[in-house]
mmCIF file of C-alpha atoms in Angstrom:
data_model
loop_
_atom_site.group_PDB
_atom_site.id
_atom_site.type_symbol
_atom_site.label_atom_id
_atom_site.label_comp_id
_atom_site.label_asym_id
_atom_site.label_seq_id
_atom_site.Cartn_x
_atom_site.Cartn_y
_atom_site.Cartn_z
ATOM 1 C CA UNK U 7 17.926 11.336 -81.992
ATOM 2 C CA UNK U 8 14.613 9.581 -83.941
ATOM 3 C CA UNK U 9 11.898 8.690 -81.916
ATOM 4 C CA UNK U 10 11.324 6.180 -83.543
ATOM 5 C CA UNK U 11 14.236 4.603 -83.323
ATOM 6 C CA UNK U 12 13.446 3.453 -79.701
ATOM 7 C CA UNK U 13 11.028 0.811 -79.798
ATOM 8 C CA UNK U 14 8.688 0.933 -76.506
ATOM 9 C CA UNK U 15 6.836 -2.427 -75.834
ATOM 10 C CA UNK U 16 4.439 -1.661 -73.552
ATOM 11 C CA UNK U 17 1.359 -3.784 -71.966
ATOM 12 C CA UNK U 18 -0.980 -1.537 -70.090
ATOM 13 C CA UNK U 19 -3.145 -3.318 -67.287
ATOM 14 C CA UNK U 20 -6.963 -2.520 -66.119
ATOM 15 C CA UNK U 21 -5.594 -1.073 -63.843
ATOM 16 C CA UNK U 22 -3.479 1.398 -65.769
ATOM 17 C CA UNK U 23 0.694 -0.956 -65.038
ATOM 18 C CA UNK U 24 2.823 -0.100 -68.000
ATOM 19 C CA UNK U 25 5.445 -2.312 -68.786
ATOM 20 C CA UNK U 26 8.140 -1.929 -70.676
ATOM 21 C CA UNK U 27 10.345 -5.131 -72.811
ATOM 22 C CA UNK U 28 12.651 -2.979 -74.562
ATOM 23 C CA UNK U 29 14.334 0.519 -73.093
ATOM 24 C CA UNK U 30 15.676 3.750 -75.246
ATOM 25 C CA UNK U 31 18.642 5.441 -74.692
ATOM 26 C CA UNK U 32 16.468 8.047 -71.883
ATOM 27 C CA UNK U 33 15.437 4.869 -69.497
ATOM 28 C CA UNK U 34 16.452 5.238 -66.068
ATOM 29 C CA UNK U 35 15.766 2.849 -62.969
ATOM 30 C CA UNK U 36 12.883 5.721 -62.304
ATOM 31 C CA UNK U 37 11.391 5.258 -65.368
ATOM 32 C CA UNK U 38 11.600 1.363 -65.092
ATOM 33 C CA UNK U 39 10.324 1.859 -61.462
ATOM 34 C CA UNK U 40 7.335 3.701 -62.547
ATOM 35 C CA UNK U 41 6.535 2.137 -65.196
ATOM 36 C CA UNK U 42 5.929 -1.291 -63.739
ATOM 37 C CA UNK U 43 4.381 0.520 -61.212
ATOM 38 C CA UNK U 44 0.792 -0.221 -60.021
ATOM 39 C CA UNK U 45 -1.317 2.392 -57.860
ATOM 40 C CA UNK U 46 -1.771 2.030 -54.425
ATOM 41 C CA UNK U 47 -4.616 -0.370 -52.946
ATOM 42 C CA UNK U 48 -5.911 2.676 -50.695
ATOM 43 C CA UNK U 49 -8.371 4.470 -48.955
ATOM 44 C CA UNK U 50 -6.333 7.375 -48.982
ATOM 45 C CA UNK U 51 -7.343 8.123 -45.324
ATOM 46 C CA UNK U 52 -5.006 10.274 -43.262
ATOM 47 C CA UNK U 53 -3.083 7.204 -41.313
ATOM 48 C CA UNK U 54 -2.921 5.798 -44.921
ATOM 49 C CA UNK U 55 -1.138 8.228 -46.811
ATOM 50 C CA UNK U 56 0.776 9.099 -42.565
ATOM 51 C CA UNK U 57 1.881 5.213 -43.430
ATOM 52 C CA UNK U 58 3.166 5.511 -46.546
ATOM 53 C CA UNK U 59 4.854 8.995 -45.993
ATOM 54 C CA UNK U 60 6.612 6.974 -43.049
ATOM 55 C CA UNK U 61 7.335 4.425 -45.285
ATOM 56 C CA UNK U 62 9.509 6.560 -47.702
ATOM 57 C CA UNK U 63 11.542 8.321 -45.563
ATOM 58 C CA UNK U 64 12.593 5.085 -43.569
ATOM 59 C CA UNK U 65 13.833 3.415 -46.728
ATOM 60 C CA UNK U 66 15.931 6.732 -46.880
ATOM 61 C CA UNK U 67 19.361 7.532 -45.177
ATOM 62 C CA UNK U 68 20.382 9.937 -42.432
ATOM 63 C CA UNK U 69 21.582 12.464 -45.073
ATOM 64 C CA UNK U 70 18.634 11.576 -47.231
ATOM 65 C CA UNK U 71 16.329 11.635 -44.759
ATOM 66 C CA UNK U 72 17.960 15.334 -43.694
ATOM 67 C CA UNK U 73 17.155 16.516 -47.590
ATOM 68 C CA UNK U 74 13.596 15.503 -48.100
ATOM 69 C CA UNK U 75 12.364 16.001 -44.016
ATOM 70 C CA UNK U 76 11.532 20.125 -44.048
ATOM 71 C CA UNK U 77 10.084 22.261 -42.202
ATOM 72 C CA UNK U 78 6.840 23.303 -43.065
ATOM 73 C CA UNK U 79 7.540 27.543 -43.512
ATOM 74 C CA UNK U 80 11.325 26.061 -45.581
ATOM 75 C CA UNK U 81 11.092 28.384 -48.245
ATOM 76 C CA UNK U 82 11.436 25.993 -50.075
ATOM 77 C CA UNK U 83 8.094 24.825 -50.176
ATOM 78 C CA UNK U 84 7.200 27.647 -52.770
ATOM 79 C CA UNK U 85 10.056 27.203 -54.387
ATOM 80 C CA UNK U 86 8.365 24.638 -57.235
ATOM 81 C CA UNK U 87 8.794 24.347 -61.079
ATOM 82 C CA UNK U 88 8.449 23.193 -64.179
ATOM 83 C CA UNK U 89 11.139 24.354 -66.159
ATOM 84 C CA UNK U 90 14.461 21.984 -66.428
ATOM 85 C CA UNK U 91 16.903 22.532 -64.886
ATOM 86 C CA UNK U 92 15.594 22.732 -61.582
ATOM 87 C CA UNK U 93 18.405 23.005 -58.496
ATOM 88 C CA UNK U 94 19.728 20.985 -56.807
ATOM 89 C CA UNK U 95 18.002 21.813 -52.803
ATOM 90 C CA UNK U 96 14.378 21.209 -51.825
ATOM 91 C CA UNK U 97 14.278 17.268 -51.790
ATOM 92 C CA UNK U 98 15.495 14.272 -53.527
ATOM 93 C CA UNK U 99 16.217 14.012 -56.939
ATOM 94 C CA UNK U 100 14.765 10.068 -57.785
ATOM 95 C CA UNK U 101 17.710 9.433 -59.899
ATOM 96 C CA UNK U 102 20.020 9.579 -56.581
ATOM 97 C CA UNK U 103 17.128 6.942 -55.256
ATOM 98 C CA UNK U 104 17.321 2.822 -55.378
ATOM 99 C CA UNK U 105 14.823 0.525 -56.407
ATOM 100 C CA UNK U 106 13.075 0.174 -52.833
ATOM 101 C CA UNK U 107 13.222 3.793 -52.597
ATOM 102 C CA UNK U 108 12.051 4.261 -55.552
ATOM 103 C CA UNK U 109 8.793 2.274 -54.616
ATOM 104 C CA UNK U 110 7.972 4.584 -51.557
ATOM 105 C CA UNK U 111 7.821 7.067 -53.417
ATOM 106 C CA UNK U 112 5.414 5.633 -56.061
ATOM 107 C CA UNK U 113 3.635 4.369 -53.796
ATOM 108 C CA UNK U 114 3.470 7.628 -51.667
ATOM 109 C CA UNK U 115 2.159 9.312 -54.884
ATOM 110 C CA UNK U 116 -0.397 7.391 -55.552
ATOM 111 C CA UNK U 117 -2.153 7.542 -52.131
ATOM 112 C CA UNK U 118 -1.611 11.573 -50.972
ATOM 113 C CA UNK U 119 -3.524 11.513 -54.783
ATOM 114 C CA UNK U 120 -6.089 9.871 -57.235
ATOM 115 C CA UNK U 121 -5.112 7.365 -58.997
ATOM 116 C CA UNK U 122 -6.007 9.619 -61.951
ATOM 117 C CA UNK U 123 -3.848 12.590 -60.304
ATOM 118 C CA UNK U 124 -1.059 9.805 -60.638
ATOM 119 C CA UNK U 125 -1.630 8.405 -63.628
ATOM 120 C CA UNK U 126 -1.270 12.099 -64.951
ATOM 121 C CA UNK U 127 1.869 12.491 -62.717
ATOM 122 C CA UNK U 128 3.470 8.950 -63.623
ATOM 123 C CA UNK U 129 2.717 9.558 -68.003
ATOM 124 C CA UNK U 130 3.923 12.848 -68.413
ATOM 125 C CA UNK U 131 7.112 11.692 -66.261
ATOM 126 C CA UNK U 132 7.313 8.988 -69.211
ATOM 127 C CA UNK U 133 7.045 11.812 -72.041
ATOM 128 C CA UNK U 134 9.121 13.573 -70.517
ATOM 129 C CA UNK U 135 11.708 10.722 -70.556
ATOM 130 C CA UNK U 136 10.651 10.467 -75.145
ATOM 131 C CA UNK U 137 11.275 14.159 -75.032
ATOM 132 C CA UNK U 138 14.536 13.723 -73.550
ATOM 133 C CA UNK U 139 15.419 10.629 -76.013
ATOM 134 C CA UNK U 140 14.561 12.574 -79.057
ATOM 135 C CA UNK U 141 15.671 15.969 -79.057
ATOM 136 C CA UNK U 142 19.227 16.609 -77.963
ATOM 137 C CA UNK U 143 18.860 20.147 -76.452
ATOM 138 C CA UNK U 144 16.772 18.546 -73.789
ATOM 139 C CA UNK U 145 20.177 16.876 -73.348
ATOM 140 C CA UNK U 146 22.780 19.286 -73.264
ATOM 141 C CA UNK U 147 20.097 21.946 -70.664
ATOM 142 C CA UNK U 148 19.951 19.369 -68.269
ATOM 143 C CA UNK U 149 17.223 18.244 -66.181
ATOM 144 C CA UNK U 150 14.424 16.388 -68.389
ATOM 145 C CA UNK U 151 13.462 12.743 -67.590
ATOM 146 C CA UNK U 152 12.053 10.938 -64.951
ATOM 147 C CA UNK U 153 15.672 10.665 -63.137
ATOM 148 C CA UNK U 154 14.990 14.596 -62.461
ATOM 149 C CA UNK U 155 12.079 15.207 -60.212
ATOM 150 C CA UNK U 156 12.143 15.316 -57.019
ATOM 151 C CA UNK U 157 10.407 14.464 -54.131
ATOM 152 C CA UNK U 158 10.283 16.653 -50.801
ATOM 153 C CA UNK U 159 8.289 16.429 -47.642
ATOM 154 C CA UNK U 160 7.702 19.540 -44.870
ATOM 155 C CA UNK U 161 6.636 19.540 -41.778
ATOM 156 C CA UNK U 162 5.728 16.108 -39.489
ATOM 157 C CA UNK U 163 3.689 13.595 -41.387
ATOM 158 C CA UNK U 164 0.329 13.732 -38.885
ATOM 159 C CA UNK U 165 -3.067 12.647 -38.899
ATOM 160 C CA UNK U 166 -4.372 15.756 -37.130
ATOM 161 C CA UNK U 167 -1.588 17.977 -37.676
ATOM 162 C CA UNK U 168 -0.650 19.711 -41.410
ATOM 163 C CA UNK U 169 1.815 18.943 -43.123
ATOM 164 C CA UNK U 170 2.543 18.776 -47.026
ATOM 165 C CA UNK U 171 4.540 16.680 -50.095
ATOM 166 C CA UNK U 172 5.885 18.535 -53.203
ATOM 167 C CA UNK U 173 6.424 16.608 -56.136
ATOM 168 C CA UNK U 174 8.482 18.628 -59.023
ATOM 169 C CA UNK U 175 10.718 17.963 -62.459
ATOM 170 C CA UNK U 176 9.368 19.501 -65.848
ATOM 171 C CA UNK U 177 5.741 19.496 -66.579
ATOM 172 C CA UNK U 178 4.845 18.070 -63.049
ATOM 173 C CA UNK U 179 4.625 20.385 -59.744
ATOM 174 C CA UNK U 180 2.220 18.958 -57.943
ATOM 175 C CA UNK U 181 2.077 20.539 -53.763
ATOM 176 C CA UNK U 182 -0.026 18.419 -51.737
ATOM 177 C CA UNK U 183 -0.539 19.949 -48.099
ATOM 178 C CA UNK U 184 -2.236 17.784 -46.177
ATOM 179 C CA UNK U 185 -4.395 18.383 -42.127
ATOM 180 C CA UNK U 186 -7.087 15.344 -41.098
ATOM 181 C CA UNK U 187 -9.235 14.296 -43.751
ATOM 182 C CA UNK U 188 -8.254 17.310 -46.031
ATOM 183 C CA UNK U 189 -5.940 17.797 -48.400
ATOM 184 C CA UNK U 190 -5.583 20.850 -50.700
ATOM 185 C CA UNK U 191 -3.851 20.853 -54.578
ATOM 186 C CA UNK U 192 -2.949 24.416 -54.776
ATOM 187 C CA UNK U 193 -0.354 25.796 -56.389
ATOM 188 C CA UNK U 194 -0.126 22.994 -58.886
ATOM 189 C CA UNK U 195 1.347 23.153 -62.008
ATOM 190 C CA UNK U 196 0.491 19.847 -65.001
ATOM 191 C CA UNK U 197 1.552 19.871 -68.568
ATOM 192 C CA UNK U 198 3.677 17.766 -71.389
ATOM 193 C CA UNK U 199 5.182 17.309 -74.399
ATOM 194 C CA UNK U 200 4.866 15.828 -76.488
ATOM 195 C CA UNK U 201 0.554 15.568 -76.753
ATOM 196 C CA UNK U 202 0.303 12.122 -77.811
ATOM 197 C CA UNK U 203 2.899 9.649 -77.672
ATOM 198 C CA UNK U 204 2.770 5.729 -78.307
ATOM 199 C CA UNK U 205 4.524 2.732 -76.118
ATOM 200 C CA UNK U 206 4.578 -0.487 -78.332
ATOM 201 C CA UNK U 207 0.614 -0.824 -79.416
ATOM 202 C CA UNK U 208 -0.781 1.567 -76.249
ATOM 203 C CA UNK U 209 -1.625 5.743 -76.806
ATOM 204 C CA UNK U 210 -0.951 7.560 -73.725
ATOM 205 C CA UNK U 211 -2.875 11.045 -74.208
ATOM 206 C CA UNK U 212 -1.972 12.574 -70.780
ATOM 207 C CA UNK U 213 -4.288 16.065 -71.399
ATOM 208 C CA UNK U 214 -6.120 14.590 -73.941
ATOM 209 C CA UNK U 215 -9.655 14.329 -71.760
ATOM 210 C CA UNK U 216 -8.697 17.861 -70.720
ATOM 211 C CA UNK U 217 -8.336 19.939 -74.526
ATOM 212 C CA UNK U 218 -11.697 17.918 -75.476
ATOM 213 C CA UNK U 219 -13.819 18.741 -72.924
ATOM 214 C CA UNK U 220 -12.418 22.601 -73.095
ATOM 215 C CA UNK U 221 -13.640 21.941 -77.159
ATOM 216 C CA UNK U 222 -17.121 20.525 -75.744
ATOM 217 C CA UNK U 223 -17.929 23.718 -73.822
ATOM 218 C CA UNK U 224 -16.729 25.978 -76.635
ATOM 219 C CA UNK U 225 -18.758 24.766 -79.128
ATOM 220 C CA UNK U 226 -21.637 24.573 -76.935
ATOM 221 C CA UNK U 227 -21.673 28.158 -76.673
ATOM 222 C CA UNK U 228 -24.275 30.247 -78.020
ATOM 223 C CA UNK U 229 -22.464 33.179 -80.394
ATOM 224 C CA UNK U 230 -23.425 36.081 -78.060
ATOM 225 C CA UNK U 231 -21.684 34.137 -75.547
ATOM 226 C CA UNK U 232 -18.657 33.285 -77.990
ATOM 227 C CA UNK U 233 -18.357 36.885 -78.581
ATOM 228 C CA UNK U 234 -17.788 38.281 -75.079
ATOM 229 C CA UNK U 235 -16.065 34.470 -74.159
ATOM 230 C CA UNK U 236 -13.776 34.840 -77.136
ATOM 231 C CA UNK U 237 -11.087 37.385 -76.727
ATOM 232 C CA UNK U 238 -8.490 37.218 -79.128
ATOM 233 C CA UNK U 239 -7.334 35.811 -81.975
ATOM 234 C CA UNK U 240 -3.733 34.682 -80.841
ATOM 235 C CA UNK U 241 -3.710 32.200 -77.408
ATOM 236 C CA UNK U 242 -2.466 34.306 -74.283
ATOM 237 C CA UNK U 243 0.212 33.180 -72.207
ATOM 238 C CA UNK U 244 -0.636 31.571 -67.918
ATOM 239 C CA UNK U 245 -1.154 34.384 -65.700
ATOM 240 C CA UNK U 246 -0.105 32.753 -62.405
ATOM 241 C CA UNK U 247 2.187 30.263 -62.621
ATOM 242 C CA UNK U 248 4.749 29.005 -60.761
ATOM 243 C CA UNK U 249 6.556 32.336 -58.215
ATOM 244 C CA UNK U 250 3.363 33.548 -58.936
ATOM 245 C CA UNK U 251 1.909 33.077 -56.111
ATOM 246 C CA UNK U 252 -0.924 35.433 -54.722
ATOM 247 C CA UNK U 253 -1.552 36.891 -57.729
ATOM 248 C CA UNK U 254 -4.437 37.420 -58.914
ATOM 249 C CA UNK U 255 -6.526 36.419 -62.773
ATOM 250 C CA UNK U 256 -7.974 39.332 -63.053
ATOM 251 C CA UNK U 257 -8.750 38.943 -67.644
ATOM 252 C CA UNK U 258 -12.460 40.371 -68.784
ATOM 253 C CA UNK U 259 -14.119 36.978 -70.159
ATOM 254 C CA UNK U 260 -17.223 35.733 -69.870
ATOM 255 C CA UNK U 261 -19.499 35.619 -66.343
ATOM 256 C CA UNK U 262 -20.484 32.335 -66.030
ATOM 257 C CA UNK U 263 -24.046 33.108 -64.148
ATOM 258 C CA UNK U 264 -25.802 32.711 -67.391
ATOM 259 C CA UNK U 265 -24.973 29.164 -69.000
ATOM 260 C CA UNK U 266 -27.565 27.056 -68.675
ATOM 261 C CA UNK U 267 -27.749 23.978 -66.788
ATOM 262 C CA UNK U 268 -26.012 21.545 -69.490
ATOM 263 C CA UNK U 269 -23.128 24.561 -70.077
ATOM 264 C CA UNK U 270 -22.605 24.591 -66.038
ATOM 265 C CA UNK U 271 -22.201 21.063 -66.050
ATOM 266 C CA UNK U 272 -19.703 21.074 -68.583
ATOM 267 C CA UNK U 273 -17.841 23.974 -67.765
ATOM 268 C CA UNK U 274 -17.215 21.678 -64.778
ATOM 269 C CA UNK U 275 -16.387 19.069 -66.097
ATOM 270 C CA UNK U 276 -14.400 20.468 -67.468
ATOM 271 C CA UNK U 277 -12.588 21.799 -64.067
ATOM 272 C CA UNK U 278 -13.457 18.412 -62.681
ATOM 273 C CA UNK U 279 -10.326 17.047 -64.998
ATOM 274 C CA UNK U 280 -8.125 18.734 -62.460
ATOM 275 C CA UNK U 281 -9.773 19.005 -59.375
ATOM 276 C CA UNK U 282 -10.636 14.791 -59.272
ATOM 277 C CA UNK U 283 -6.546 15.054 -58.792
ATOM 278 C CA UNK U 284 -7.471 15.195 -55.014
ATOM 279 C CA UNK U 285 -8.776 11.421 -53.154
ATOM 280 C CA UNK U 286 -11.895 11.655 -54.546
ATOM 281 C CA UNK U 287 -13.855 12.423 -51.128
ATOM 282 C CA UNK U 288 -12.207 15.459 -51.265
ATOM 283 C CA UNK U 289 -12.517 16.211 -55.511
ATOM 284 C CA UNK U 290 -15.453 16.224 -54.252
ATOM 285 C CA UNK U 291 -15.630 18.586 -51.788
ATOM 286 C CA UNK U 292 -13.950 21.125 -53.980
ATOM 287 C CA UNK U 293 -16.890 20.176 -56.732
ATOM 288 C CA UNK U 294 -19.188 21.503 -54.303
ATOM 289 C CA UNK U 295 -17.240 24.931 -53.790
ATOM 290 C CA UNK U 296 -16.753 25.271 -57.152
ATOM 291 C CA UNK U 297 -19.900 25.198 -58.125
ATOM 292 C CA UNK U 298 -20.918 26.796 -55.655
ATOM 293 C CA UNK U 299 -19.737 30.239 -57.094
ATOM 294 C CA UNK U 300 -20.146 29.357 -60.237
ATOM 295 C CA UNK U 301 -22.092 32.846 -60.996
ATOM 296 C CA UNK U 302 -19.289 34.483 -60.143
ATOM 297 C CA UNK U 303 -16.912 32.854 -62.616
ATOM 298 C CA UNK U 304 -15.280 34.171 -65.714
ATOM 299 C CA UNK U 305 -14.522 32.370 -68.304
ATOM 300 C CA UNK U 306 -12.054 33.405 -71.171
ATOM 301 C CA UNK U 307 -11.109 31.773 -74.671
ATOM 302 C CA UNK U 308 -8.399 33.235 -76.938
ATOM 303 C CA UNK U 309 -7.185 31.481 -80.019
ATOM 304 C CA UNK U 310 -9.561 29.852 -83.359
ATOM 305 C CA UNK U 311 -12.113 27.642 -80.949
ATOM 306 C CA UNK U 312 -11.755 25.165 -83.666
ATOM 307 C CA UNK U 313 -10.894 21.710 -82.762
ATOM 308 C CA UNK U 314 -7.320 21.332 -83.218
ATOM 309 C CA UNK U 315 -6.406 25.078 -82.499
ATOM 310 C CA UNK U 316 -4.130 26.552 -81.828
ATOM 311 C CA UNK U 317 -5.611 28.111 -78.126
ATOM 312 C CA UNK U 318 -5.740 29.210 -74.123
ATOM 313 C CA UNK U 319 -8.504 29.464 -71.829
ATOM 314 C CA UNK U 320 -9.017 30.282 -68.220
ATOM 315 C CA UNK U 321 -11.021 30.360 -65.995
ATOM 316 C CA UNK U 322 -10.943 32.501 -62.621
ATOM 317 C CA UNK U 323 -14.370 32.024 -59.588
ATOM 318 C CA UNK U 324 -13.774 32.977 -56.111
ATOM 319 C CA UNK U 325 -12.089 29.349 -55.189
ATOM 320 C CA UNK U 326 -11.119 28.410 -58.404
ATOM 321 C CA UNK U 327 -8.259 29.436 -60.905
ATOM 322 C CA UNK U 328 -7.445 27.851 -63.752
ATOM 323 C CA UNK U 329 -5.940 28.550 -66.606
ATOM 324 C CA UNK U 330 -4.875 26.163 -70.401
ATOM 325 C CA UNK U 331 -2.005 27.531 -72.859
ATOM 326 C CA UNK U 332 -0.273 25.690 -75.694
ATOM 327 C CA UNK U 333 3.531 27.129 -75.662
ATOM 328 C CA UNK U 334 5.854 27.707 -79.157
ATOM 329 C CA UNK U 335 9.258 27.378 -78.125
ATOM 330 C CA UNK U 336 10.246 26.377 -80.697
ATOM 331 C CA UNK U 337 7.729 23.716 -81.496
ATOM 332 C CA UNK U 338 4.054 23.121 -83.036
ATOM 333 C CA UNK U 339 1.945 24.569 -79.351
ATOM 334 C CA UNK U 340 -0.408 21.482 -80.435
ATOM 335 C CA UNK U 341 2.213 18.839 -78.991
ATOM 336 C CA UNK U 342 3.963 21.503 -76.065
ATOM 337 C CA UNK U 343 1.396 21.902 -73.521
ATOM 338 C CA UNK U 344 0.854 23.703 -69.770
ATOM 339 C CA UNK U 345 -2.163 24.776 -67.168
ATOM 340 C CA UNK U 346 -2.013 25.193 -64.295
ATOM 341 C CA UNK U 347 -4.398 24.937 -61.286
ATOM 342 C CA UNK U 348 -4.846 27.411 -58.199
ATOM 343 C CA UNK U 349 -8.042 28.249 -55.093
ATOM 344 C CA UNK U 350 -6.546 31.642 -54.546
ATOM 345 C CA UNK U 351 -8.252 31.198 -50.982
ATOM 346 C CA UNK U 352 -6.748 28.251 -49.846
ATOM 347 C CA UNK U 353 -2.955 28.358 -50.979
ATOM 348 C CA UNK U 354 -0.035 25.375 -49.363
ATOM 349 C CA UNK U 355 -3.292 25.351 -46.819
ATOM 350 C CA UNK U 356 -3.658 28.843 -46.142
ATOM 351 C CA UNK U 357 -7.164 28.587 -44.658
ATOM 352 C CA UNK U 358 -6.512 25.961 -42.181
ATOM 353 C CA UNK U 359 -3.875 27.951 -40.319
#
């Protein structure tokens, strides 16, 4: 199929709402609801998160509720994946929900995540619709497109006790654990294909900031620092992706202890691209933790460092692991990006037990 044959006319508001006037072949009810939805107006408080979760659960049938609401220690919580087809266990498929239920999912996601985090996930879903529409093999394989994302709640939503939300599908694997005012988003996976796409006159680049800030940081290093950081002329694969819980990132690279103040700020700004998917107060706390461990953090780059190169980078510190890599699975690696974010001290809220 020709991607350009499907014309999307989109109006983007200041709040990030996308309105489609012309639908393409892969467009579903889930696509329509998420493209039209605006991020919830919320203070991201525990009360707001619980209210959004309960509002979603109330819209479900008894059977659906049994599928969506699982125990906190349910094994499906660690079986998330970004690889389609995902499987039919552990939550509800968006394609099986009605409009009101989908709207409740949208509100829930934009309440437990920041606006940036919600829009990132939403845009990746819409990118996957385009991928499904343009690749015959995606349709044959199954599991692509907005209809094939899944949502599950683990534990009873509570303003005090621990509970969790999982949202996963192709290129999105978000695991949020809440306990009172605390929220962790570890482990989580974010990727995209295509890297950039156009909806009418609006150009959407889901991971544009992550990519550009990575090049800004590597460009700020001295030649001696680059010799330490760059460990190969070809990108590496992601090491601690889905199914790799508990695995550490032991890759040689540049110690961040000797970074200048300006270089540290550039690296922290890059890290914040993932951390800022959390609500603001939680993101600020996480950045303080990561900053405190900067002297023990290692940065590794593989591949050329010229802009628009086929590369990967890895960040490993006491409380953070971030990996980013292009993919060469039969296409342009610059157009197919994967990344992982982990807090090795707090996977699935482990340190709150």
